Every structure is written in C-alpha cells, then in structure tokens.
Amino acid sequence: MNRRTVLSGAIIGAAAAATGAAAQETRVTKPKGQTGPRNLITDVAGLKIGQAHDAKARTGVTVILGETPAVAAVDVRGGGPAGRETDVLKAENLVQEVDAIVLSGGSVYGLAAADGIAAWMGMRGRGYGMGGGAGVPPSPIVPSACLYDLANGGDKQWGMDTPYRRLAVEALEGAGDTFALGTAGAGYGAQAGGLKGGIGSASSVTAEGWTVGAIAAVNSVGSVIAPDSRQFWAAPFEINGEFGGLGSADLSAAHEDWGSAKFNPRPRENTTIAVVATDVALSRVECQRLAIMAQDGLSRAIRPAHAPFDGDTVFVLSTGKIRIDDPAQRNIAVSRLGNVAADTLARAIARGVFEATAYDGTTAGTWKALG
C-alpha cells in the first residue's frame, strides 16, 4: 500500500467520521414534537379532570368531564375488561355523545363510580332527554372502565358501602384544568408490571394547531421499561425529558424477555384504561378509527400489551372546537391524529409510572427507586 492510498483512506475515514458525527448530532437535536402548555389532556379545549382517592382503601377515581357533551367511541383490546356503557358507544346506536367518562379502581365495585356521576348530573338537568314531562330527569351518558386494585394491601372490607360513588362525586366537584400525576385518582392503587403504577397524562399539538391529549391509569401485567434497564419503552416518543430523558439508544429485548412484567398474572387483575381526546370535530365513526389507532400507544409503551390477563380499554372524545369540512382532508386528518394519539398515549403511560410514589411516602417499588 503506497502513501497516496493510505492518505486517501485517512481522508475518507475522517469524512465518514465527520458525517457520522453530524448525523448523530442531527438525531439528537431533531425536534420531537410540541406539547400543549400543560402537557395534560386538559390542553384539549372543553375538558376538565377531577380526581379523588381513598388512602386507606388504596383506590381512587378519575373523571373526564366535557363542558358540553362530546362525541365519543371506545376500543377494548384486553381479555378481561370491566366496563359500563361501552355498547352505547357503537356507531349504529342512538346516542352519539357522552357527558363524562369515568376511570376507576375497584374492579367490578368501581363501576358504582358512574352512579354518582349520573345522579349528580341528573339533578342538574344534564343528560340525554327523551322529551318527558315535568319531573322526568334526563339520562346522563357516563361510560366507564375499571382496573383491578383489590389485592394491593388496602382495606377493602367496605361491605355494602363501597367508596366509589362518593369518590366520583368528590372528583367531579373538584374538576379543573390541572391535576396530579402518579399515585392519584384511578391510578392510586395501580401496579405496572414490577413497578408502582399510576395516572399519567400528556398532550401534543400539530403544525396546524390541532391538539391531542391522553390520560391513562396504568395497572398493566406488562413492563413499561426494558429488561435490566430504567429506559421506558416509550422513550422514542418522549418530549422535553418528561419521563427522565434517558433516551432510547440501548432499548432492546429478546422476544421472550418481558423484563419486570408481573409474576404469575391472573385474569381481570391487570388493566391499562385510558381516554384520548382531540379538539378536532370528528364523527362517531371517525372517533372509532382514532380509538383503534390510539391502542397502538399501549403496544409502544408496555410489553406485553392486550394480553388475556389485561382489560385494556381506550375511549376517544372529540370536543369539536376545530372543524375540517373537506371530506378528503378529514380522512388524512384522522390518519395523522391517530398516529399522534398513539404516541401521546404512550407518553402518558410512561409519565404515570415515572411520577408514581409509594403509599408510605418513600420511593420503594417505584421507577425513581431504580436510580
């Protein structure tokens, strides 16, 4: 090899290294999206969130409240769901809008939370009316989904007086634009694989100014972090270090390696329940497609997802603040919103576990305790 060949090789190698470094710098500095001002689902205009919990029972309730009725849909992928008023959301059925959605702990007992919301709203004349005479109350439409937190060590000896109706009304009356993440609301008693679960939320704003928000109560059988790592599976979608900023460079797992998933899972004891919302006006059918696409957020954030042991359920709400009249543009918009919704839901799931704290105020069993 002569001197010219060596010199040429050195120049080529240096150029390749510079190109690689530039490419790496580009990857690091590439914008990853924009959140709303709160980075919460309440960045979607027309929504408020209320939460309440019972520390003794280690359970809680989260209420998603529309200022006015919102078009809604639901997609259920888990093998062990606990839900109420989900059939009413089918496209062929009469009522197209909901007044609120409830996420709750308590498994089947938590379904009582929607009773409290319905009674509270009915007293105030809110709900679907059939034109009845004086004294006939309307029928509030309040779909709900519940997760299993009965075996988390809390006192569940409530007999005939479960706390969920009371908690739901307390949450509703305190609804607002901001709310706690982590060990709060429906995520208070949650366990996400081998880590403390919780309530998480995130938002995204597109270039057109469309807003997508998500809220999730994470009680999954699967793990939200990679094996032998603190890195969240949702790391590729993280914005502004919202759940630790560890990046995604080393994310990997063998196809049979579930990492810190729950040991010996049992049916109906594991669930991630969520609501995705947008301010873009969508029909019931379009909301259904958005719900189907948004479910991919669970697969991006949890390994495994949609198992027979899970009750994974995703609701979608459209508050209708922004209208798109061109049918062709609407189809494109739904496709884009669906992808953004999946990413936003994945981020919300990671934030729920990232922000979770232990019941006794320490960090034992939490993501932060891994550091």
Short mmCIF file of C-alpha atoms in Angstrom, two decimals:
data_model
loop_
_atom_site.label_atom_id
_atom_site.label_comp_id
_atom_site.label_asym_id
_atom_site.label_seq_id
_atom_site.Cartn_x
_atom_site.Cartn_y
_atom_site.Cartn_z
CA MET A 1 0.00 0.00 0.00
CA ASN A 2 1.53 3.33 -1.07
CA ARG A 3 1.45 6.64 0.76
CA ARG A 4 -1.28 8.02 -1.54
CA THR A 5 -3.61 5.08 -0.75
CA VAL A 6 -3.05 5.49 2.99
CA LEU A 7 -3.68 9.24 2.78
CA SER A 8 -6.83 8.73 0.73
CA GLY A 9 -8.10 6.17 3.22
CA ALA A 10 -7.44 8.53 6.10
CA ILE A 11 -9.30 11.34 4.37
CA ILE A 12 -12.26 9.08 3.57
CA GLY A 13 -12.27 7.78 7.14
CA ALA A 14 -12.20 11.28 8.57
CA ALA A 15 -15.00 12.37 6.28
CA ALA A 16 -17.09 9.35 7.25
CA ALA A 17 -16.49 10.05 10.93
CA ALA A 18 -17.49 13.68 10.45
CA THR A 19 -20.59 12.63 8.55
CA GLY A 20 -21.45 10.13 11.29
CA ALA A 21 -20.94 12.75 13.98
CA ALA A 22 -23.10 15.21 12.07
CA ALA A 23 -25.79 12.59 11.63
CA GLN A 24 -25.65 11.78 15.33
CA GLU A 25 -25.91 15.46 16.17
CA THR A 26 -28.88 15.74 13.82
CA ARG A 27 -30.56 12.81 15.55
CA VAL A 28 -30.01 14.34 18.96
CA THR A 29 -31.21 17.82 18.07
CA LYS A 30 -34.11 16.84 15.80
CA PRO A 31 -37.38 18.33 17.14
CA LYS A 32 -39.62 15.63 18.62
CA GLY A 33 -42.93 17.46 18.70
CA GLN A 34 -44.71 20.10 20.67
CA THR A 35 -46.85 19.70 23.76
CA GLY A 36 -49.68 21.91 24.91
CA PRO A 37 -48.98 24.45 27.67
CA ARG A 38 -49.77 22.00 30.49
CA ASN A 39 -48.72 18.76 28.75
CA LEU A 40 -52.01 17.33 30.04
CA ILE A 41 -55.22 16.14 28.40
CA THR A 42 -56.84 19.40 29.54
CA ASP A 43 -54.87 21.18 26.81
CA VAL A 44 -57.77 19.96 24.65
CA ALA A 45 -60.25 22.81 24.90
CA GLY A 46 -63.51 21.86 26.58
CA LEU A 47 -62.24 19.21 29.01
CA LYS A 48 -61.66 19.17 32.76
CA ILE A 49 -60.31 16.43 35.02
CA GLY A 50 -61.34 15.59 38.57
CA GLN A 51 -59.67 13.06 40.86
CA ALA A 52 -60.15 11.62 44.33
CA HIS A 53 -58.71 8.70 46.27
CA ASP A 54 -59.12 6.76 49.49
CA ALA A 55 -55.68 6.21 51.04
CA LYS A 56 -56.93 3.57 53.49
CA ALA A 57 -58.53 1.50 50.75
CA ARG A 58 -55.71 2.29 48.28
CA THR A 59 -58.02 3.07 45.42
CA GLY A 60 -59.37 6.07 43.54
CA VAL A 61 -61.41 7.61 40.73
CA THR A 62 -60.66 9.92 37.79
CA VAL A 63 -63.45 11.79 35.98
CA ILE A 64 -63.04 13.23 32.49
CA LEU A 65 -65.69 15.92 32.16
CA GLY A 66 -66.77 17.70 28.99
CA GLU A 67 -68.00 21.27 29.35
CA THR A 68 -70.62 20.19 26.81
CA PRO A 69 -71.45 16.66 25.55
CA ALA A 70 -68.65 15.25 23.37
CA VAL A 71 -68.72 12.72 20.53
CA ALA A 72 -67.14 9.50 21.78
CA ALA A 73 -66.05 5.98 20.90
CA VAL A 74 -64.27 3.09 22.62
CA ASP A 75 -61.92 0.27 21.65
CA VAL A 76 -61.48 -2.70 24.01
CA ARG A 77 -58.47 -4.94 23.40
CA GLY A 78 -57.82 -6.62 26.74
CA GLY A 79 -59.06 -10.11 27.55
CA GLY A 80 -60.51 -9.19 30.96
CA PRO A 81 -62.27 -5.81 30.80
CA ALA A 82 -64.56 -4.24 33.40
CA GLY A 83 -66.68 -1.55 31.79
CA ARG A 84 -70.04 0.19 31.73
CA GLU A 85 -72.00 1.85 28.89
CA THR A 86 -69.48 0.74 26.28
CA ASP A 87 -72.14 -0.74 23.97
CA VAL A 88 -73.91 2.62 23.84
CA LEU A 89 -70.84 3.96 22.00
CA LYS A 90 -71.29 1.68 18.99
CA ALA A 91 -71.75 3.66 15.78
CA GLU A 92 -75.14 2.11 14.97
CA ASN A 93 -76.70 3.09 18.29
CA LEU A 94 -78.83 6.13 19.11
CA VAL A 95 -76.76 8.38 21.38
CA GLN A 96 -73.68 9.91 19.76
CA GLU A 97 -72.31 11.96 22.65
CA VAL A 98 -71.29 11.43 26.28
CA ASP A 99 -71.41 13.74 29.29
CA ALA A 100 -68.39 12.31 31.10
CA ILE A 101 -66.11 9.28 31.24
CA VAL A 102 -65.02 7.63 34.48
CA LEU A 103 -61.81 5.69 35.12
CA SER A 104 -61.74 3.86 38.43
CA GLY A 105 -60.02 1.34 40.61
CA GLY A 106 -62.01 -1.36 42.36
CA SER A 107 -62.70 -3.78 39.50
CA VAL A 108 -66.46 -4.50 39.37
CA TYR A 109 -67.03 -2.49 42.55
CA GLY A 110 -65.59 0.58 40.84
CA LEU A 111 -68.42 0.55 38.30
CA ALA A 112 -70.50 2.22 41.00
CA ALA A 113 -68.49 5.42 40.42
CA ALA A 114 -70.58 6.19 37.35
CA ASP A 115 -73.74 6.00 39.50
CA GLY A 116 -72.56 9.00 41.48
CA ILE A 117 -71.75 10.99 38.33
CA ALA A 118 -75.11 10.16 36.73
CA ALA A 119 -77.05 11.21 39.85
CA TRP A 120 -75.05 14.45 40.20
CA MET A 121 -75.63 15.39 36.57
CA GLY A 122 -79.27 14.32 36.52
CA MET A 123 -80.03 16.61 39.46
CA ARG A 124 -78.66 19.48 37.40
CA GLY A 125 -80.61 18.67 34.27
CA ARG A 126 -77.70 17.36 32.25
CA GLY A 127 -78.04 14.26 30.12
CA TYR A 128 -79.90 12.75 27.21
CA GLY A 129 -83.61 13.61 27.27
CA MET A 130 -86.49 11.85 25.54
CA GLY A 131 -88.90 14.75 25.86
CA GLY A 132 -90.50 13.59 29.10
CA GLY A 133 -92.83 15.83 31.08
CA ALA A 134 -92.16 17.78 34.24
CA GLY A 135 -90.30 15.84 36.90
CA VAL A 136 -88.75 13.37 34.42
CA PRO A 137 -84.93 13.54 34.79
CA PRO A 138 -82.58 13.28 31.81
CA SER A 139 -80.25 10.30 31.42
CA PRO A 140 -76.57 11.29 31.69
CA ILE A 141 -74.34 9.15 29.47
CA VAL A 142 -71.31 8.18 31.56
CA PRO A 143 -69.25 5.28 30.16
CA SER A 144 -66.61 3.91 32.48
CA ALA A 145 -63.77 1.42 32.78
CA CYS A 146 -62.19 -0.02 35.92
CA LEU A 147 -58.86 -1.58 36.86
CA TYR A 148 -58.16 -4.25 39.46
CA ASP A 149 -56.52 -2.94 42.65
CA LEU A 150 -58.34 -5.13 45.19
CA ALA A 151 -55.22 -7.08 46.26
CA ASN A 152 -52.81 -4.16 46.83
CA GLY A 153 -52.97 -4.26 50.64
CA GLY A 154 -55.64 -1.60 51.14
CA ASP A 155 -58.66 -2.09 53.37
CA LYS A 156 -61.42 -3.34 51.07
CA GLN A 157 -63.77 -4.50 53.84
CA TRP A 158 -66.43 -1.98 52.86
CA GLY A 159 -69.44 -4.29 53.00
CA MET A 160 -72.42 -2.66 51.27
CA ASP A 161 -70.87 0.82 51.30
CA THR A 162 -68.17 0.93 48.62
CA PRO A 163 -66.34 4.27 48.34
CA TYR A 164 -66.63 4.73 44.57
CA ARG A 165 -69.86 6.69 44.32
CA ARG A 166 -68.58 9.12 46.97
CA LEU A 167 -65.15 9.41 45.37
CA ALA A 168 -66.65 10.07 41.95
CA VAL A 169 -68.77 12.97 43.19
CA GLU A 170 -65.79 14.39 45.09
CA ALA A 171 -63.69 14.16 41.93
CA LEU A 172 -66.38 15.75 39.78
CA GLU A 173 -66.91 18.69 42.13
CA GLY A 174 -63.15 19.37 42.14
CA ALA A 175 -62.62 19.09 38.39
CA GLY A 176 -60.29 21.60 36.81
CA ASP A 177 -57.52 22.22 34.27
CA THR A 178 -54.64 20.81 36.34
CA PHE A 179 -54.36 17.58 38.30
CA ALA A 180 -51.83 15.29 39.96
CA LEU A 181 -49.97 12.54 38.12
CA GLY A 182 -48.65 9.27 39.54
CA THR A 183 -50.26 7.89 42.69
CA ALA A 184 -53.57 9.70 42.29
CA GLY A 185 -57.11 9.17 41.08
CA ALA A 186 -57.80 5.89 39.30
CA GLY A 187 -54.08 5.15 39.37
CA TYR A 188 -53.75 5.45 43.14
CA GLY A 189 -53.74 1.69 43.73
CA ALA A 190 -52.22 0.64 40.41
CA GLN A 191 -49.20 -1.60 39.79
CA ALA A 192 -47.48 -1.54 36.38
CA GLY A 193 -45.62 -4.80 35.98
CA GLY A 194 -42.99 -4.83 38.74
CA LEU A 195 -43.25 -1.09 39.41
CA LYS A 196 -45.78 1.16 41.12
CA GLY A 197 -48.31 2.26 38.51
CA GLY A 198 -50.30 5.46 38.41
CA ILE A 199 -52.20 8.06 36.44
CA GLY A 200 -50.37 9.69 33.54
CA SER A 201 -51.23 12.36 31.00
CA ALA A 202 -49.65 14.11 28.02
CA SER A 203 -50.61 16.33 25.10
CA SER A 204 -49.42 17.08 21.57
CA VAL A 205 -50.04 19.99 19.20
CA THR A 206 -49.71 19.51 15.44
CA ALA A 207 -48.38 22.02 12.94
CA GLU A 208 -51.98 23.02 12.14
CA GLY A 209 -52.72 23.72 15.80
CA TRP A 210 -54.81 20.58 16.37
CA THR A 211 -54.47 19.32 19.95
CA VAL A 212 -54.45 15.69 21.07
CA GLY A 213 -54.38 14.73 24.75
CA ALA A 214 -54.32 11.46 26.65
CA ILE A 215 -54.83 10.27 30.22
CA ALA A 216 -54.13 6.71 31.37
CA ALA A 217 -54.38 4.69 34.56
CA VAL A 218 -51.54 2.17 34.26
CA ASN A 219 -52.06 -1.17 36.01
CA SER A 220 -50.55 -3.45 33.36
CA VAL A 221 -49.36 -7.04 33.54
CA GLY A 222 -46.56 -5.98 31.18
CA SER A 223 -43.48 -3.90 31.88
CA VAL A 224 -43.10 -0.26 30.83
CA ILE A 225 -39.28 -0.46 30.93
CA ALA A 226 -36.76 -2.57 29.04
CA PRO A 227 -35.17 -5.59 30.78
CA ASP A 228 -32.23 -4.73 33.06
CA SER A 229 -32.79 -1.05 32.37
CA ARG A 230 -34.58 2.09 33.55
CA GLN A 231 -35.39 3.10 29.98
CA PHE A 232 -39.07 3.36 29.13
CA TRP A 233 -40.31 1.57 26.03
CA ALA A 234 -41.99 4.88 25.19
CA ALA A 235 -38.62 6.68 25.13
CA PRO A 236 -38.54 7.27 21.33
CA PHE A 237 -41.61 9.49 21.71
CA GLU A 238 -40.53 11.45 24.81
CA ILE A 239 -40.67 15.26 24.62
CA ASN A 240 -38.50 17.56 26.75
CA GLY A 241 -37.37 14.85 29.19
CA GLU A 242 -40.91 14.42 30.53
CA PHE A 243 -40.19 10.97 31.98
CA GLY A 244 -36.50 11.02 32.79
CA GLY A 245 -34.83 11.81 29.46
CA LEU A 246 -32.78 8.59 29.32
CA GLY A 247 -33.22 8.23 25.58
CA SER A 248 -33.78 5.11 23.50
CA ALA A 249 -30.33 4.22 22.16
CA ASP A 250 -30.00 0.90 24.00
CA LEU A 251 -33.62 -0.28 24.02
CA SER A 252 -33.71 -4.00 23.25
CA ALA A 253 -35.20 -7.28 24.46
CA ALA A 254 -35.39 -10.90 23.40
CA HIS A 255 -38.82 -11.88 22.15
CA GLU A 256 -39.48 -13.98 25.26
CA ASP A 257 -37.99 -11.48 27.73
CA TRP A 258 -40.71 -9.41 29.43
CA GLY A 259 -38.37 -7.80 31.93
CA SER A 260 -40.23 -6.56 35.01
CA ALA A 261 -43.68 -7.79 33.98
CA LYS A 262 -45.89 -9.11 36.79
CA PHE A 263 -45.11 -12.59 38.06
CA ASN A 264 -47.94 -15.15 37.80
CA PRO A 265 -50.59 -12.77 36.41
CA ARG A 266 -54.23 -13.70 36.84
CA PRO A 267 -57.25 -12.76 34.68
CA ARG A 268 -59.02 -9.44 35.41
CA GLU A 269 -56.22 -8.24 37.69
CA ASN A 270 -54.35 -6.12 35.15
CA THR A 271 -55.50 -3.24 33.00
CA THR A 272 -54.47 -0.02 31.36
CA ILE A 273 -57.52 2.19 30.90
CA ALA A 274 -57.29 5.45 29.02
CA VAL A 275 -59.01 8.38 27.36
CA VAL A 276 -57.67 10.13 24.27
CA ALA A 277 -59.20 13.46 23.23
CA THR A 278 -58.90 15.97 20.41
CA ASP A 279 -60.36 19.38 19.68
CA VAL A 280 -60.91 18.45 16.02
CA ALA A 281 -64.59 17.81 15.20
CA LEU A 282 -64.99 14.11 14.37
CA SER A 283 -67.96 11.83 13.74
CA ARG A 284 -68.62 8.74 15.84
CA VAL A 285 -67.10 6.54 13.11
CA GLU A 286 -64.00 8.74 12.91
CA CYS A 287 -63.65 8.62 16.69
CA GLN A 288 -63.80 4.84 16.48
CA ARG A 289 -60.93 4.76 14.00
CA LEU A 290 -58.97 7.10 16.26
CA ALA A 291 -59.57 4.75 19.22
CA ILE A 292 -58.34 1.77 17.20
CA MET A 293 -55.18 3.63 16.17
CA ALA A 294 -54.61 5.02 19.66
CA GLN A 295 -54.44 1.47 21.06
CA ASP A 296 -51.03 1.22 19.40
CA GLY A 297 -49.84 3.54 22.15
CA LEU A 298 -50.17 0.67 24.62
CA SER A 299 -48.03 -1.54 22.40
CA ARG A 300 -45.41 1.23 22.15
CA ALA A 301 -45.25 1.67 25.92
CA ILE A 302 -45.96 -1.75 27.51
CA ARG A 303 -44.53 -5.22 26.87
CA PRO A 304 -46.67 -7.30 26.53
CA ALA A 305 -49.93 -5.45 25.91
CA HIS A 306 -53.50 -6.62 25.21
CA ALA A 307 -52.89 -9.93 26.99
CA PRO A 308 -55.67 -12.27 28.16
CA PHE A 309 -54.98 -11.02 31.69
CA ASP A 310 -55.46 -7.33 30.80
CA GLY A 311 -58.64 -5.28 30.45
CA ASP A 312 -57.09 -2.68 28.14
CA THR A 313 -59.70 -0.09 27.13
CA VAL A 314 -59.26 3.21 25.26
CA PHE A 315 -62.01 5.84 24.95
CA VAL A 316 -61.85 8.73 22.47
CA LEU A 317 -63.52 12.13 22.84
CA SER A 318 -63.95 14.88 20.25
CA THR A 319 -64.82 18.30 21.67
CA GLY A 320 -65.46 19.69 18.18
CA LYS A 321 -63.73 23.05 18.55
CA ILE A 322 -61.95 22.85 15.15
CA ARG A 323 -63.83 21.86 12.00
CA ILE A 324 -62.45 20.32 8.80
CA ASP A 325 -65.12 20.43 6.11
CA ASP A 326 -63.31 18.82 3.14
CA PRO A 327 -64.02 15.02 3.32
CA ALA A 328 -60.67 14.14 1.72
CA GLN A 329 -58.80 16.31 4.20
CA ARG A 330 -60.78 14.79 7.07
CA ASN A 331 -59.58 11.27 6.17
CA ILE A 332 -55.99 12.50 6.09
CA ALA A 333 -56.55 14.33 9.37
CA VAL A 334 -57.90 11.20 11.08
CA SER A 335 -54.86 9.23 9.92
CA ARG A 336 -52.50 11.86 11.27
CA LEU A 337 -54.43 12.31 14.51
CA GLY A 338 -54.43 8.56 15.08
CA ASN A 339 -50.66 8.34 14.89
CA VAL A 340 -50.23 11.36 17.16
CA ALA A 341 -52.77 9.85 19.56
CA ALA A 342 -50.79 6.60 19.82
CA ASP A 343 -47.56 8.46 20.55
CA THR A 344 -49.28 10.73 23.08
CA LEU A 345 -50.88 7.80 24.88
CA ALA A 346 -47.50 6.02 25.06
CA ARG A 347 -46.02 9.13 26.69
CA ALA A 348 -48.93 9.40 29.13
CA ILE A 349 -48.38 5.78 30.20
CA ALA A 350 -44.69 6.37 30.86
CA ARG A 351 -45.43 9.58 32.78
CA GLY A 352 -47.89 7.73 35.02
CA VAL A 353 -45.19 5.30 36.16
CA PHE A 354 -42.43 7.93 36.21
CA GLU A 355 -44.43 10.15 38.59
CA ALA A 356 -45.70 7.35 40.86
CA THR A 357 -44.80 7.39 44.54
CA ALA A 358 -45.13 4.65 47.14
CA TYR A 359 -48.07 4.67 49.56
CA ASP A 360 -45.93 5.43 52.61
CA GLY A 361 -44.26 8.45 51.03
CA THR A 362 -40.99 6.65 50.19
CA THR A 363 -39.81 5.68 46.71
CA ALA A 364 -39.70 1.93 47.39
CA GLY A 365 -41.03 -0.08 44.45
CA THR A 366 -41.18 2.96 42.17
CA TRP A 367 -39.34 3.80 38.97
CA LYS A 368 -37.39 6.53 40.75
CA ALA A 369 -36.14 3.99 43.31
CA LEU A 370 -34.30 2.19 40.49
CA GLY A 371 -31.84 5.10 40.14
#
